[in-house]
Structures are given as structure tokens and as C-alpha cells.
mmCIF file of C-alpha atoms in Angstrom:
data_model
loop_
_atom_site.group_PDB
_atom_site.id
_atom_site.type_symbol
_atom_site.label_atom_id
_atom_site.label_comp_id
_atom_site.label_asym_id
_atom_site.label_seq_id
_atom_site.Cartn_x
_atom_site.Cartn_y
_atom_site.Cartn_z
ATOM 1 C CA UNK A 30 -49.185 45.850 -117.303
ATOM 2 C CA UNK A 31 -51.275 45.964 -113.975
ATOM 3 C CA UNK A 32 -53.688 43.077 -113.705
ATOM 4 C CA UNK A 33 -56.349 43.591 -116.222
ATOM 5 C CA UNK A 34 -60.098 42.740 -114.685
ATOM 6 C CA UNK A 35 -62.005 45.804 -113.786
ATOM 7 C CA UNK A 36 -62.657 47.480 -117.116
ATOM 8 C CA UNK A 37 -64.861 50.875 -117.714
ATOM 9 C CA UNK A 38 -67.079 50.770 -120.909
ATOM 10 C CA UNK A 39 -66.582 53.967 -123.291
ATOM 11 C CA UNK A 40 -69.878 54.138 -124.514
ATOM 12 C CA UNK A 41 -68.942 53.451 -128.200
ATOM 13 C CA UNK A 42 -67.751 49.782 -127.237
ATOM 14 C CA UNK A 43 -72.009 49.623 -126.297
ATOM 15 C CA UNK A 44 -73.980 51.939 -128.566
ATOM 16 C CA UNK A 45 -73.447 48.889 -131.256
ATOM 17 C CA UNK A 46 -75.688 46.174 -128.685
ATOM 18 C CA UNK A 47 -78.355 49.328 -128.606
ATOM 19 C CA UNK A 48 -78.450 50.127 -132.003
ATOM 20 C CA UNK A 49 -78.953 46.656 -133.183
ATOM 21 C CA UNK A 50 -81.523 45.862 -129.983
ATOM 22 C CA UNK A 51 -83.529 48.981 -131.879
ATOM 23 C CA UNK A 52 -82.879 47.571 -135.729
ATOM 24 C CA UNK A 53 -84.230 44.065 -134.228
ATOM 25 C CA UNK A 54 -87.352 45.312 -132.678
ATOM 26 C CA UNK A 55 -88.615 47.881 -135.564
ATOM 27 C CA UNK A 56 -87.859 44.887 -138.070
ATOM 28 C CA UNK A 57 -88.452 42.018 -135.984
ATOM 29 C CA UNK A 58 -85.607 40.746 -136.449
ATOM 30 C CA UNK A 59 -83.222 38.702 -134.090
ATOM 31 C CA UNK A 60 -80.636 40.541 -131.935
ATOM 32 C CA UNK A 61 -77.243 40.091 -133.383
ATOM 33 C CA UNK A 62 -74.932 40.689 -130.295
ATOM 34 C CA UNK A 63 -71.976 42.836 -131.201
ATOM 35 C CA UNK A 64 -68.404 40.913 -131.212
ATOM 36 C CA UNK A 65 -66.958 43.577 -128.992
ATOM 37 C CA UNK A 66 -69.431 42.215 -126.088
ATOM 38 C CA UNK A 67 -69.220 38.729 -127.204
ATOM 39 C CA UNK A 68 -65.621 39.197 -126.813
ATOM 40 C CA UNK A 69 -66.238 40.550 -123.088
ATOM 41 C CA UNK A 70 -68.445 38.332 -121.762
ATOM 42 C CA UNK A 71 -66.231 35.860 -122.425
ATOM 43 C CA UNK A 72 -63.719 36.714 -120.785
ATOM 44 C CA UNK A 73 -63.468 36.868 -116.887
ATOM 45 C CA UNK A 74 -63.883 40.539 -116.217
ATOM 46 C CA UNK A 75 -65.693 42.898 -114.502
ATOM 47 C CA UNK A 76 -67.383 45.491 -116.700
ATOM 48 C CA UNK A 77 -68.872 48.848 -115.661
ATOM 49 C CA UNK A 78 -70.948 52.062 -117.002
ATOM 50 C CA UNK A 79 -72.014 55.154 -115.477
ATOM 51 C CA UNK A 80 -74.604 57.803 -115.679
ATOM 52 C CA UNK A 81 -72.555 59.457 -117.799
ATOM 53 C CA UNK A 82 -72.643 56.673 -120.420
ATOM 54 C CA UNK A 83 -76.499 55.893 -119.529
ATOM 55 C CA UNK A 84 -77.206 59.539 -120.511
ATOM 56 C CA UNK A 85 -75.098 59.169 -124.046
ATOM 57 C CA UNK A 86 -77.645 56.222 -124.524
ATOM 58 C CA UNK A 87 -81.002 57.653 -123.444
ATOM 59 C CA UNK A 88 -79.828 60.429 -125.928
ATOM 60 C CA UNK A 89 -79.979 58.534 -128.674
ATOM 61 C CA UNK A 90 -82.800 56.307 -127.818
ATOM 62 C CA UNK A 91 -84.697 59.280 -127.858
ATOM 63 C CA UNK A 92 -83.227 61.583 -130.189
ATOM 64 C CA UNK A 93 -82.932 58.950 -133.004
ATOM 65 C CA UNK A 94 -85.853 56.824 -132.104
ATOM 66 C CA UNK A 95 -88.237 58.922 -130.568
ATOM 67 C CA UNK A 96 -88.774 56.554 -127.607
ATOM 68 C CA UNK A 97 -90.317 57.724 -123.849
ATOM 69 C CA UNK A 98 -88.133 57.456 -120.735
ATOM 70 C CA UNK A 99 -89.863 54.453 -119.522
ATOM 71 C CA UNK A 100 -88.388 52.665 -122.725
ATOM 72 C CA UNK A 101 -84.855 54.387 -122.132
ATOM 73 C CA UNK A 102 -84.803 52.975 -118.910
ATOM 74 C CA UNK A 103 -86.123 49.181 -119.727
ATOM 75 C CA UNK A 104 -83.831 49.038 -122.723
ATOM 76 C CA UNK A 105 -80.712 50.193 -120.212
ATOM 77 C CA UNK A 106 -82.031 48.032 -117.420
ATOM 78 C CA UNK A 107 -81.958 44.837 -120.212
ATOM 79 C CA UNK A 108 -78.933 45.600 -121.288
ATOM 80 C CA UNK A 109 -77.272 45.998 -117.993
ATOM 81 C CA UNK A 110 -79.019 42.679 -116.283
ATOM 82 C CA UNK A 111 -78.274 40.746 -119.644
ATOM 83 C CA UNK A 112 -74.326 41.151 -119.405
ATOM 84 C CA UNK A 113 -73.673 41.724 -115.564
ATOM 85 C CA UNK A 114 -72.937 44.847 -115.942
ATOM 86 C CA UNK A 115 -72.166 47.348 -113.303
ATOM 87 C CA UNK A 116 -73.915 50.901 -113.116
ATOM 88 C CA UNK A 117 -71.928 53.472 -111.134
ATOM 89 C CA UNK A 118 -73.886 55.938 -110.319
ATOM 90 C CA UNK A 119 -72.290 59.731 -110.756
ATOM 91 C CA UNK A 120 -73.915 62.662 -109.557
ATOM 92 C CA UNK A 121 -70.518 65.040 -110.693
ATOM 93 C CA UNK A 122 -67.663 65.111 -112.708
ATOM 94 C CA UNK A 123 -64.808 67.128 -111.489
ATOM 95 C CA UNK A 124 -64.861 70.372 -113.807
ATOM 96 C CA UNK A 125 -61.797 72.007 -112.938
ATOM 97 C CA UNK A 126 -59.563 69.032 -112.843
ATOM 98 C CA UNK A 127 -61.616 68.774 -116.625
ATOM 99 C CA UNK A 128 -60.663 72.573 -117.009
ATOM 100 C CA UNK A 129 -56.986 71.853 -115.806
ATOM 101 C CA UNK A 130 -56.756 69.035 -118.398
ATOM 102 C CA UNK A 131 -57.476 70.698 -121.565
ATOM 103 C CA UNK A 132 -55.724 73.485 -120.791
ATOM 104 C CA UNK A 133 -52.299 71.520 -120.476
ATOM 105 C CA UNK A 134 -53.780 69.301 -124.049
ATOM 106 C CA UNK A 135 -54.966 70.514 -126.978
ATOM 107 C CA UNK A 136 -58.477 69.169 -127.122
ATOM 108 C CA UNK A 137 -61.143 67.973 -129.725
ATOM 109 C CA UNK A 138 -64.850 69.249 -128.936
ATOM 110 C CA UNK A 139 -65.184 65.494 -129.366
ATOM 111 C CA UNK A 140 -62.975 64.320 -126.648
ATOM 112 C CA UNK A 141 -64.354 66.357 -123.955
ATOM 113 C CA UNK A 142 -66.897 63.776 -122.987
ATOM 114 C CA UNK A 143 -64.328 61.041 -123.353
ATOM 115 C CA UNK A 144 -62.150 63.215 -120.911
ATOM 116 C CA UNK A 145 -65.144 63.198 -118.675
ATOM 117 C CA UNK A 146 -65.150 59.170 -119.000
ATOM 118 C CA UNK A 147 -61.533 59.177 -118.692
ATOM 119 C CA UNK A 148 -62.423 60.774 -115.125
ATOM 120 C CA UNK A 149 -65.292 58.291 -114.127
ATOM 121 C CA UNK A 150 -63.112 55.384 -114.529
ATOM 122 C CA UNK A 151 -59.600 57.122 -112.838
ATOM 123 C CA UNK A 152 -61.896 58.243 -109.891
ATOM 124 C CA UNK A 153 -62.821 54.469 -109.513
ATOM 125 C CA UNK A 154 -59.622 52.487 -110.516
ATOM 126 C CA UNK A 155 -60.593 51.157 -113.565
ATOM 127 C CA UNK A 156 -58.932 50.405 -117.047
ATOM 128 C CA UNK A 157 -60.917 52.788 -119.596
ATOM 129 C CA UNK A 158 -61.623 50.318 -123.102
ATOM 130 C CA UNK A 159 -62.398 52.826 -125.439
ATOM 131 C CA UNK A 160 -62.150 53.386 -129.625
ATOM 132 C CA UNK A 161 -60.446 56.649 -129.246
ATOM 133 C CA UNK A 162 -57.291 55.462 -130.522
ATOM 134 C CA UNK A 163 -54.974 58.461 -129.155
ATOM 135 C CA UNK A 164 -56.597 58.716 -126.103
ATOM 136 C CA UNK A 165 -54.046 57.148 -123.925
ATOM 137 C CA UNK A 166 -50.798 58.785 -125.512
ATOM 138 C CA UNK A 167 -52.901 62.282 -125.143
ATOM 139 C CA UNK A 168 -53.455 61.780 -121.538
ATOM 140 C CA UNK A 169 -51.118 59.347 -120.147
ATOM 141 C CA UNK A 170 -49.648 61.451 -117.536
ATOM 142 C CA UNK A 171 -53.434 62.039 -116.391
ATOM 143 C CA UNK A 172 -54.498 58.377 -116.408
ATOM 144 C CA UNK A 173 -52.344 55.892 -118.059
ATOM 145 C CA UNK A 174 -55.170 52.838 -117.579
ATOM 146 C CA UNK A 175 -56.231 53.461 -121.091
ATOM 147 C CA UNK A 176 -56.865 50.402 -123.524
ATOM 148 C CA UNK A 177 -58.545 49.851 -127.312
ATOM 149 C CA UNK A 178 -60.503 47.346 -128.306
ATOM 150 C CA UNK A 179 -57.947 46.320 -129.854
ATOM 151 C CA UNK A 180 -55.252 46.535 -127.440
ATOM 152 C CA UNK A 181 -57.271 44.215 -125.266
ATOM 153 C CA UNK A 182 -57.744 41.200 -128.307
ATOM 154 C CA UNK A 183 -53.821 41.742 -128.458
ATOM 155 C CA UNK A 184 -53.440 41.122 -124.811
ATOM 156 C CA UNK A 185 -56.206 38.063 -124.831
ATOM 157 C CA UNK A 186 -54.380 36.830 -128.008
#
């Protein structure tokens, strides 16, 4: 396996740190930190988001919270400063290499913005850690840099 230490963030491995940030500050409670990112930090890699996954969150900051943009953007800027976490920033994805794609692959609505994800992190070099456990056998002859969660705790032992 190529050397593992650049790794792309689907956005589920994250949405668990900002749902529980929320929980914790309508109930005052203390943040639990979600073992995924526990497991991340503590290991010596380099971990990355993009707009792409920064819009996924401000969606549900605001569509399940009903919380402004200025609190969208300090919760993401917390989050991001609190794990070292790169933002890339992404003004396009490539649409017809998308269109190409799902016309060679049967496709899930689901999975499109996954496939769009799957982009970000093949445009950049970077291993994709996501939950969608098919993703890699789907698309391996698109981008074979594809890893689970629990893939990687197999490979960390």
C-alpha cells in the first residue's frame, strides 16, 4: 500500500465532533470528542477538508440548528484550528469527469456527493477515509486511494 499520511476527511468521519460540539453547548454539557478523531490525532498524519465538506457542515448547522453564518463559520474555524486541520479551498468540481463516472457505474443519489469528494481528494493526491463501505471496489479504476475507518484501525493495528 502507498505510504499512508495525507488523508482527505469524508465528511461523515466529522459530522460526529459537530454534532456533539452542538449537543454540548444547548445542554452545557462537556464535549465528548468522537473516537474516529481521537484515533487521528493520534496518529502522525496529515488531515484535510474542503469547501465541499465545509458546505455539508454549514448545512446542517443551519438546517438542524437554526444557527447564523457567523456561527457556521466560528464553529468550522474551531474545529479546524483545534485538530490541525487543513482547508482546501475548491471553487469547482469537475462535472463531466462526474458525468463520465456515473455513466460507466451505477450510482446511488447518495453517492454523488461522495463521488464529488472522491474527486477533491484524487485532484490533490490524497487517501479518501470515508464510511461508504463499497466506495473503493465501485470506483477503483477511478481512484483506488480509498480507505474505511476501519481499514485504517486494521492498518494501525
Amino acid at each position: 500500500m502507498e505510504l499512508l499520511k495525507e488523508i482527505y476527511l469524508d465528511t461523515n468521519m466529522i459530522h460526529g465532533w459537530f454534532r456533539n460540539f452542538m449537543a454540548s453547548t444547548k445542554n452545557s454539557q462537556l464535549l465528548k470528542i468522537p473516537s474516529v478523531l481521537e484515533f487521528l490525532i493520534g496518529k502522525d498524519l496529515a488531515l484535510f477538508t474542503t469547501t465541499l465538506t465545509k458546505i455539508e457542515i454549514f448545512r446542517y448547522i443551519r438546517s438542524e440548528w437554526g444557527l447564523d453564518e457567523k456561527f457556521c463559520n466560528e464553529v468550522w474555524d474551531t474545529f479546524i484550528k483545534s485538530f490541525n486541520i487543513t482547508s482546501i479551498e475548491v471553487e469547482q468540481v469537475e462535472l463531466g469527469e462526474l458525468l463520465n463516472l456515473v455513466s460507466k457505474v451505477s450510482t446511488r443519489k447518495k453517492t454523488l456527493v461522495n463521488l464529488m469528494h472522491l474527486q477533491l481528494a484524487k485532484k490533490n493526491g490524497l487517501w479518501f477515509l470515508t464510511g461508504e463501505e463499497n466506495l473503493k471496489e465501485r470506483y477503483a479504476e477511478y481512484y483506488d486511494k480509498v480507505l474505511t475507518y476501519q481499514n485504517l484501525r486494521k492498518l494501525f493495528g
